[in-house]
Coordinates of C-alpha atoms in Angstrom, one line a residue:
Chain H
X1 CA 13.1 -10.5 -23.5
X2 CA 16.5 -10.7 -23.8
X3 CA 17.9 -14.1 -23.3
X4 CA 20.8 -12.6 -21.2
X5 CA 18.5 -11.5 -18.5
X6 CA 19.6 -13.3 -14.8
X7 CA 17.5 -13.1 -11.6
X8 CA 17.9 -16.0 -8.4
X9 CA 14.3 -15.3 -6.5
X10 CA 14.8 -16.5 -2.9
X11 CA 11.9 -17.7 0.0
X12 CA 14.0 -16.1 2.8
X13 CA 17.7 -14.8 3.5
X14 CA 17.1 -17.5 6.7
X15 CA 16.5 -21.1 6.5
X16 CA 16.6 -23.4 9.3
X17 CA 19.8 -25.0 9.6
X18 CA 21.8 -22.2 7.7
X19 CA 23.3 -18.5 8.7
X20 CA 21.8 -15.6 6.9
X21 CA 22.1 -16.2 3.2
X22 CA 24.2 -19.6 3.2
X23 CA 22.2 -21.6 1.0
X24 CA 22.4 -19.0 -1.3
X25 CA 25.7 -18.6 -1.2
X26 CA 27.1 -20.5 -4.6
X27 CA 24.5 -19.2 -6.5
X28 CA 24.6 -15.7 -5.9
X29 CA 28.5 -15.9 -6.2
X30 CA 28.4 -17.5 -9.8
X31 CA 26.3 -15.3 -11.0
X32 CA 27.7 -12.4 -9.6
X33 CA 31.0 -13.5 -10.3
X34 CA 29.8 -14.7 -14.3
X35 CA 28.7 -10.9 -15.2
X36 CA 31.8 -9.3 -12.9
X37 CA 30.2 -7.5 -10.4
X38 CA 32.3 -5.6 -8.2
X39 CA 29.4 -3.1 -6.8
X40 CA 26.2 -5.0 -6.0
X41 CA 23.4 -2.4 -4.7
X42 CA 21.6 -3.3 -1.7
X43 CA 17.6 -2.0 -1.7
X44 CA 16.8 -1.8 1.6
X45 CA 13.4 -0.3 1.6
X46 CA 11.7 -3.6 3.3
X47 CA 12.8 -2.1 6.6
X48 CA 12.8 0.9 8.5
X49 CA 15.9 1.2 9.2
X50 CA 18.4 1.0 6.2
X51 CA 21.8 2.0 7.5
X52 CA 21.2 -1.1 10.6
X53 CA 19.5 -3.2 7.4
X54 CA 22.1 -2.8 4.8
X55 CA 25.2 -3.2 7.6
X56 CA 24.0 -6.9 8.5
X57 CA 23.6 -7.5 4.7
X58 CA 27.3 -6.0 3.9
X59 CA 28.7 -7.9 7.0
X60 CA 27.1 -11.4 4.9
X61 CA 27.8 -10.9 1.3
X62 CA 31.2 -8.7 1.2
X63 CA 33.4 -11.9 2.9
X64 CA 32.5 -12.8 -0.5
X65 CA 34.3 -10.8 -2.6
X66 CA 31.8 -8.6 -3.4
X67 CA 31.0 -4.6 -2.6
X68 CA 28.0 -3.7 -0.8
X69 CA 26.3 -0.4 -1.0
X70 CA 22.6 0.8 0.0
X71 CA 20.6 2.6 -2.7
X72 CA 19.5 5.0 0.0
X73 CA 23.3 6.7 0.5
X74 CA 23.9 7.7 -3.3
X75 CA 22.0 11.2 -3.9
X76 CA 19.6 9.8 -6.9
X77 CA 18.3 6.1 -6.7
X78 CA 17.4 6.5 -10.3
X79 CA 20.9 7.2 -11.7
X80 CA 22.4 4.6 -9.7
X81 CA 20.2 1.6 -10.5
X82 CA 21.2 3.1 -13.9
X83 CA 24.7 3.3 -13.9
X84 CA 24.6 -0.1 -11.7
X85 CA 24.7 -3.9 -13.2
X86 CA 23.1 -5.8 -10.1
X87 CA 21.0 -4.9 -7.5
X88 CA 19.8 -7.5 -4.1
X89 CA 16.5 -6.0 -2.9
X90 CA 16.0 -7.3 1.3
X91 CA 12.8 -9.2 2.9
X92 CA 10.5 -7.5 5.0
X93 CA 7.2 -5.6 4.4
X94 CA 6.3 -5.7 0.9
X95 CA 4.1 -2.9 1.2
X96 CA 6.2 -0.6 2.7
X97 CA 8.8 -2.1 -0.3
X98 CA 7.0 -1.9 -3.4
X99 CA 5.5 2.2 -2.0
X100 CA 9.0 2.6 -1.7
X101 CA 9.6 1.8 -4.8
X102 CA 7.1 3.7 -6.9
X103 CA 7.8 6.6 -5.0
X104 CA 11.4 6.2 -6.1
X105 CA 10.2 5.6 -9.6
X106 CA 12.4 2.8 -9.4
X107 CA 9.3 -0.1 -10.8
X108 CA 9.7 0.3 -14.7
X109 CA 13.4 1.1 -14.7
X110 CA 13.9 -2.4 -12.9
X111 CA 11.9 -4.2 -15.4
X112 CA 13.5 -2.4 -18.6
X113 CA 17.2 -3.1 -17.3
X114 CA 16.3 -6.3 -16.3
X115 CA 14.4 -7.6 -19.1
X116 CA 17.2 -5.8 -21.1
X117 CA 19.6 -8.1 -20.0
X118 CA 21.6 -4.9 -17.8
X119 CA 20.6 -6.0 -14.6
X120 CA 20.8 -8.6 -12.1
X121 CA 18.4 -9.1 -10.2
X122 CA 18.2 -11.0 -6.9
X123 CA 15.4 -10.8 -5.1
X124 CA 14.9 -12.3 -1.0
X125 CA 11.2 -13.1 1.1
X126 CA 9.5 -9.4 -0.6
X127 CA 12.3 -9.0 -2.7
X128 CA 11.0 -11.8 -4.1
X129 CA 7.4 -11.5 -4.0
X130 CA 7.4 -7.4 -6.1
X131 CA 9.7 -8.8 -8.9
X132 CA 6.7 -10.8 -9.8
X133 CA 3.1 -10.1 -11.3
X134 CA 2.1 -8.7 -8.1
X135 CA 2.3 -8.6 -4.6
X136 CA -1.0 -10.7 -4.3
X137 CA 0.1 -13.4 -2.8
X138 CA 2.9 -12.0 -0.3
X139 CA 2.0 -13.0 3.8
X140 CA 3.1 -9.5 4.8
X141 CA 0.6 -7.1 6.8
X142 CA -1.1 -4.4 4.3
X143 CA 0.8 -1.5 7.2
X144 CA 0.9 0.7 4.2
X145 CA -1.3 1.6 1.7
X146 CA 0.8 1.2 -1.9
X147 CA -0.4 2.9 -5.5
X148 CA -1.3 -0.6 -6.6
X149 CA -0.6 -4.0 -6.0
X150 CA 1.4 -5.0 -9.0
X151 CA 4.9 -5.1 -9.6
X152 CA 7.9 -5.8 -11.0
X153 CA 6.7 -8.3 -13.8
X154 CA 10.0 -9.8 -14.1
X155 CA 7.6 -13.0 -14.5
X156 CA 4.3 -13.1 -15.5
X157 CA 2.7 -15.2 -12.2
X158 CA 2.5 -14.7 -8.5
X159 CA 5.4 -15.7 -5.9
X160 CA 4.1 -17.2 -2.3
X161 CA 7.5 -17.1 -0.4
X162 CA 8.2 -19.0 3.4
X163 CA 5.6 -21.4 1.6
X164 CA 4.8 -24.1 4.6
X165 CA 2.0 -25.4 4.7
X166 CA 0.7 -26.4 8.8
X167 CA -1.3 -25.2 10.7
X168 CA -0.7 -22.1 12.8
X169 CA -1.5 -24.7 16.4
X170 CA -3.9 -27.5 16.2
X171 CA -6.5 -25.5 17.9
X172 CA -6.1 -22.5 16.2
X173 CA -8.9 -21.6 13.6
X174 CA -7.4 -19.2 11.2
X175 CA -6.6 -19.9 7.6
X176 CA -3.8 -21.7 6.5
X177 CA -1.5 -20.4 3.4
X178 CA -3.5 -23.1 1.4
X179 CA -6.8 -21.8 2.6
X180 CA -5.5 -18.1 1.8
X181 CA -3.9 -19.1 -1.5
X182 CA -7.5 -20.9 -2.0
X183 CA -9.1 -17.4 -2.1
X184 CA -6.6 -16.1 -4.4
X185 CA -7.1 -18.2 -7.4
X186 CA -11.1 -17.6 -7.1
X187 CA -10.3 -14.2 -8.1
X188 CA -11.3 -13.8 -11.9
X189 CA -7.2 -12.1 -11.9
X190 CA -5.5 -14.7 -10.4
X191 CA -2.5 -15.6 -12.0
X192 CA -0.8 -19.4 -11.3
X193 CA 1.3 -19.5 -7.6
X194 CA 4.8 -20.7 -6.6
X195 CA 4.8 -21.5 -3.2
X196 CA 9.2 -21.4 -2.8
X197 CA 9.8 -23.2 0.6
X198 CA 12.3 -22.2 2.7
X199 CA 15.2 -22.3 1.1
X200 CA 14.1 -22.2 -2.7
X201 CA 15.6 -20.3 -4.9
X202 CA 14.0 -19.8 -8.7
X203 CA 16.4 -18.9 -11.2
X204 CA 15.3 -17.0 -13.8
X205 CA 17.7 -17.3 -17.0
X206 CA 16.2 -15.8 -20.1
X207 CA 13.3 -17.9 -20.5
X208 CA 14.8 -20.5 -18.5
X209 CA 12.8 -21.1 -15.2
X210 CA 15.0 -23.4 -12.7
X211 CA 14.4 -24.3 -9.1
X212 CA 18.0 -24.1 -7.1
X213 CA 18.9 -23.7 -3.9
X214 CA 17.9 -26.8 -1.1
X215 CA 14.3 -26.9 -0.5
X216 CA 11.5 -27.2 -3.9
X217 CA 8.2 -25.4 -4.5
X218 CA 4.8 -26.3 -4.8
X219 CA 3.0 -24.9 -7.9
X220 CA -0.7 -23.8 -7.6
X221 CA -3.0 -23.3 -10.4
X222 CA -7.0 -22.2 -10.5
X223 CA -9.4 -25.3 -9.8
X224 CA -6.3 -27.8 -10.2
X225 CA -4.6 -29.8 -7.4
X226 CA -1.5 -28.7 -6.3
X227 CA 2.0 -30.2 -7.6
X228 CA 5.5 -30.0 -6.0
X229 CA 8.7 -29.5 -8.0
X230 CA 11.6 -30.9 -6.4
X231 CA 15.4 -28.7 -6.7
X232 CA 16.3 -29.1 -10.1
X233 CA 12.8 -29.1 -11.7
X234 CA 12.4 -27.4 -15.1
X235 CA 9.2 -24.7 -14.4
X236 CA 9.8 -22.2 -18.0
X237 CA 6.2 -23.7 -18.3
X238 CA 5.9 -20.5 -16.1
X239 CA 7.2 -18.1 -18.6
X240 CA 3.6 -18.4 -20.6
X241 CA 1.7 -17.8 -17.5
Chain F
X1 CA -21.5 9.8 18.7
X2 CA -24.9 8.6 20.0
X3 CA -24.6 6.8 23.3
X4 CA -26.7 4.6 21.8
X5 CA -24.6 3.1 19.5
X6 CA -24.3 -0.8 19.5
X7 CA -21.8 -3.2 18.2
X8 CA -20.2 -6.4 18.6
X9 CA -16.4 -7.3 17.6
X10 CA -15.4 -10.6 17.8
X11 CA -12.6 -12.1 16.8
X12 CA -14.0 -15.2 14.6
X13 CA -16.9 -17.0 13.8
X14 CA -14.9 -20.3 15.0
X15 CA -13.3 -21.4 18.2
X16 CA -11.6 -23.7 19.4
X17 CA -14.5 -26.1 21.6
X18 CA -17.0 -24.4 20.6
X19 CA -20.0 -24.5 16.8
X20 CA -19.4 -22.1 15.0
X21 CA -20.2 -18.8 17.2
X22 CA -21.7 -20.5 20.2
X23 CA -19.2 -18.4 22.1
X24 CA -20.9 -15.5 21.1
X25 CA -24.1 -16.5 21.1
X26 CA -25.4 -15.0 24.3
X27 CA -24.1 -11.3 23.6
X28 CA -25.6 -11.6 20.3
X29 CA -29.2 -12.8 21.7
X30 CA -29.1 -10.1 24.1
X31 CA -27.9 -7.0 21.7
X32 CA -30.6 -8.1 19.4
X33 CA -33.6 -9.4 21.7
X34 CA -33.0 -5.4 22.9
X35 CA -33.3 -3.4 19.5
X36 CA -36.1 -6.2 19.2
X37 CA -35.1 -7.3 15.7
X38 CA -37.2 -9.2 13.6
X39 CA -34.5 -9.5 10.6
X40 CA -31.3 -9.0 10.0
X41 CA -29.1 -8.2 7.4
X42 CA -26.3 -10.8 6.4
X43 CA -23.5 -9.2 4.5
X44 CA -21.5 -11.8 2.9
X45 CA -18.8 -10.1 0.8
X46 CA -16.0 -11.1 2.5
X47 CA -16.2 -14.3 0.5
X48 CA -17.1 -15.6 -3.0
X49 CA -20.4 -17.9 -3.0
X50 CA -22.9 -15.4 -1.0
X51 CA -25.7 -17.8 -1.2
X52 CA -23.2 -21.0 0.1
X53 CA -22.0 -18.5 2.6
X54 CA -25.5 -16.8 4.1
X55 CA -27.0 -20.1 4.2
X56 CA -24.6 -20.9 7.0
X57 CA -24.8 -18.1 9.0
X58 CA -29.2 -18.9 8.4
X59 CA -28.8 -22.6 9.7
X60 CA -26.5 -21.4 13.2
X61 CA -28.5 -17.6 13.6
X62 CA -32.1 -18.4 13.1
X63 CA -33.0 -21.5 15.5
X64 CA -31.7 -18.3 18.1
X65 CA -35.2 -16.8 16.9
X66 CA -33.9 -13.5 14.2
X67 CA -34.4 -14.4 10.6
X68 CA -31.7 -13.9 8.6
X69 CA -31.4 -12.5 5.3
X70 CA -28.0 -11.9 2.8
X71 CA -27.7 -8.0 2.0
X72 CA -26.8 -9.9 -2.0
X73 CA -30.8 -10.5 -2.2
X74 CA -32.2 -7.1 -1.9
X75 CA -32.4 -4.9 -5.3
X76 CA -30.6 -2.4 -3.8
X77 CA -27.8 -2.7 -1.0
X78 CA -28.3 1.0 0.0
X79 CA -31.8 1.2 0.7
X80 CA -31.8 -2.4 2.1
X81 CA -29.3 -0.9 4.5
X82 CA -31.2 2.0 5.0
X83 CA -34.2 0.6 6.2
X84 CA -32.5 -2.4 8.3
X85 CA -31.6 -1.5 12.4
X86 CA -29.1 -4.7 12.3
X87 CA -26.6 -6.3 10.1
X88 CA -23.3 -8.8 10.1
X89 CA -20.4 -8.8 8.2
X90 CA -19.4 -12.2 8.0
X91 CA -15.7 -12.8 7.5
X92 CA -13.5 -14.6 5.0
X93 CA -11.0 -11.8 3.0
X94 CA -11.0 -8.7 4.2
X95 CA -9.3 -7.1 1.2
X96 CA -12.4 -8.6 -1.1
X97 CA -15.1 -7.5 2.0
X98 CA -14.0 -3.9 2.4
X99 CA -13.9 -3.6 -2.0
X100 CA -17.1 -5.0 -2.1
X101 CA -18.8 -2.8 0.3
X102 CA -16.8 0.6 -1.6
X103 CA -18.0 -0.6 -4.7
X104 CA -21.7 -0.5 -3.3
X105 CA -21.7 2.2 -1.0
X106 CA -21.7 1.0 2.0
X107 CA -18.8 2.2 4.0
X108 CA -20.3 6.1 4.8
X109 CA -23.6 5.1 4.9
X110 CA -22.8 1.9 7.5
X111 CA -20.7 4.2 9.8
X112 CA -23.2 7.2 10.0
X113 CA -25.8 4.9 10.5
X114 CA -24.4 2.6 13.7
X115 CA -23.1 6.2 14.8
X116 CA -25.8 7.3 15.4
X117 CA -27.6 4.3 17.1
X118 CA -30.0 3.6 14.6
X119 CA -27.7 -0.2 12.8
X120 CA -26.5 -2.5 15.0
X121 CA -23.3 -3.9 14.3
X122 CA -21.5 -7.5 14.4
X123 CA -18.6 -7.7 12.8
X124 CA -16.5 -11.2 12.8
X125 CA -12.6 -11.7 11.6
X126 CA -12.8 -9.5 8.6
X127 CA -16.1 -8.4 9.3
X128 CA -14.2 -6.6 12.2
X129 CA -11.6 -5.5 10.7
X130 CA -13.9 -3.5 8.0
X131 CA -15.7 -1.8 11.4
X132 CA -12.2 -0.3 12.0
X133 CA -9.7 2.7 11.1
X134 CA -8.3 0.8 9.1
X135 CA -6.9 -3.3 7.5
X136 CA -3.7 -2.3 8.0
X137 CA -3.2 -5.3 10.4
X138 CA -5.6 -8.2 9.0
X139 CA -4.0 -11.2 8.8
X140 CA -5.8 -11.6 5.2
X141 CA -4.0 -12.6 2.2
X142 CA -3.7 -9.1 -0.9
X143 CA -6.4 -10.9 -2.9
X144 CA -7.9 -8.0 -5.0
X145 CA -7.0 -4.4 -4.6
X146 CA -9.1 -2.1 -2.4
X147 CA -9.6 1.7 -2.8
X148 CA -8.6 2.4 0.3
X149 CA -7.1 0.6 2.9
X150 CA -9.6 3.0 5.8
X151 CA -12.5 1.1 6.7
X152 CA -16.0 2.1 8.1
X153 CA -14.2 3.2 11.4
X154 CA -16.2 3.0 14.4
X155 CA -13.1 2.7 16.3
X156 CA -10.2 5.1 15.8
X157 CA -7.6 1.8 16.3
X158 CA -6.9 -0.8 14.3
X159 CA -7.3 -4.6 16.1
X160 CA -6.2 -7.9 14.6
X161 CA -8.5 -10.8 14.4
X162 CA -8.0 -14.0 15.6
X163 CA -4.5 -13.0 17.6
X164 CA -1.8 -15.5 18.3
X165 CA 1.6 -15.3 19.5
X166 CA 3.4 -19.0 18.7
X167 CA 5.7 -19.2 15.2
X168 CA 4.0 -21.3 12.6
X169 CA 6.7 -24.6 13.0
X170 CA 9.7 -24.0 15.5
X171 CA 11.5 -24.2 12.1
X172 CA 10.2 -21.7 10.4
X173 CA 11.5 -18.6 9.9
X174 CA 8.6 -16.8 8.6
X175 CA 7.3 -13.9 10.9
X176 CA 5.1 -14.1 14.0
X177 CA 1.9 -12.6 14.4
X178 CA 3.9 -9.6 17.1
X179 CA 6.3 -8.7 14.5
X180 CA 3.8 -8.0 11.9
X181 CA 2.5 -5.7 14.8
X182 CA 5.8 -4.9 15.4
X183 CA 6.0 -3.6 11.3
X184 CA 2.8 -1.4 11.6
X185 CA 4.0 0.0 15.0
X186 CA 6.8 1.3 13.0
X187 CA 5.1 3.3 10.6
X188 CA 4.0 6.9 11.2
X189 CA 0.6 6.3 10.2
X190 CA -0.1 3.7 13.0
X191 CA -2.8 3.7 15.7
X192 CA -2.8 1.4 18.7
X193 CA -3.9 -2.6 18.2
X194 CA -6.2 -4.3 19.8
X195 CA -5.3 -8.8 19.2
X196 CA -8.4 -10.3 20.0
X197 CA -7.7 -13.7 20.6
X198 CA -10.0 -16.2 19.0
X199 CA -13.2 -16.1 21.3
X200 CA -12.9 -12.9 22.4
X201 CA -15.2 -9.7 21.6
X202 CA -15.0 -5.9 22.0
X203 CA -18.7 -4.8 23.1
X204 CA -19.8 -1.2 21.8
X205 CA -22.0 0.6 23.7
X206 CA -21.8 4.5 23.1
X207 CA -18.5 5.3 24.1
X208 CA -18.4 2.3 26.8
X209 CA -15.9 -1.0 25.2
X210 CA -15.5 -4.0 27.3
X211 CA -14.1 -7.0 26.0
X212 CA -16.5 -9.9 26.8
X213 CA -16.7 -14.1 25.1
X214 CA -13.9 -16.2 26.7
X215 CA -11.1 -15.2 25.8
X216 CA -9.0 -12.1 26.3
X217 CA -7.3 -9.5 24.3
X218 CA -3.8 -8.0 24.0
X219 CA -2.8 -4.5 23.6
X220 CA 0.3 -3.3 21.4
X221 CA 0.9 0.6 21.2
X222 CA 4.6 2.8 19.8
X223 CA 7.0 2.3 22.0
X224 CA 5.1 0.2 24.9
X225 CA 5.4 -3.5 26.0
X226 CA 2.1 -5.7 25.2
X227 CA -0.3 -5.4 27.7
X228 CA -2.7 -8.5 28.2
X229 CA -6.1 -7.4 29.1
X230 CA -8.8 -10.1 30.5
X231 CA -12.4 -11.3 29.9
X232 CA -14.5 -8.3 31.7
X233 CA -12.5 -5.3 31.3
X234 CA -13.2 -2.0 30.5
X235 CA -10.9 -0.5 26.9
X236 CA -12.9 2.5 26.8
X237 CA -9.7 4.6 26.9
X238 CA -9.5 3.7 23.5
X239 CA -11.9 5.7 22.1
X240 CA -8.9 8.1 22.5
X241 CA -6.4 6.7 20.1

């Protein structure tokens, strides 16, 4: 693991009271500036309309001073990632995203390039799910069958993005988010789960993990009570999950 | 397909204002009485504690006059299903349930016995999801990797149990149920999705499909507006999905 590796894992692109990605603007800009990114490759695989999705991201990020190019516009996605120094994987459906990353032989490549410090990774929502050990704790519907739930594995634990702990309605009997995560924690293969509230960012710098953004996170571990971690917390201990 | 096949697919076991399974008591009792069921086999695979889960179901259903036996208490689950005339598959986690059904070689067997009219199928929540074409529209977290999302296939379409169309909270940016189902409808393999509101039951009798219970359902089809179907609706046309 290179001490130079860098990643930002966002809970979501949208957060109540902010325009798209606004809560993460400062973190994204300072990270991309620090490595002199001129062209940020956007991976739109979590949604169906790649052009439309990329156009939306360009509209938000290009005014910040970085060119944004959709990965689907390159002749070969592997070559494109190979010669790039920064990617942004957007949200949508985690199953569709992971399957498409595997279909394009990008999972291992991204892992290797990020962990060796040669590729900055920014992910949001589904893009955050696929950065972790596995997608076992996505909130998304399994709309398509991926070859495995194992993911890019930049961190050895799981993340639940858009973390929230309320009932859908007072009379609804469906499970709460905490109940769903508790079901996962009963599995023998379960890893700790970091629930990122909307507005929360996990910043990865080498093996240093810090909570940034405007909202904190909640950590679930097997047989333990959940623990709140406010913005600014050092959660590097999770590297040894 | 035998004209004698019978199944009840419940949206959930719990429904606001009712005790467990109370909203479905009349349908369950008249179905089981009609085929003189003496022993109902309960399949507890969607949860981790089979004994505890089976005990809970016994407590509810045995006072109605039917013996309930957990499938896990038989020496061989295939033999047990083979010599039985009625099963109840309870809710919990759909991925765990489907994987365990495949692990025990029960998927094809249940399909064949039900469709030939030799096994009455009652399912609730996850037990309803696995009765359909596939589990693509479960609400559950993918806590364990099944060999496929294809399921028992008693009906050729999908069901979304616990259907509800409200935001988790006014400030939350996570997707609504309708948005999640819309993502599925964009897939080329998508089938129609019947959203069963809590309290809704799909009754299958041969190729006749009727909505029963105390709440209606909502039908989603690709490129069409969703349609509400109240209790009592004949939705047999879905057999040709």
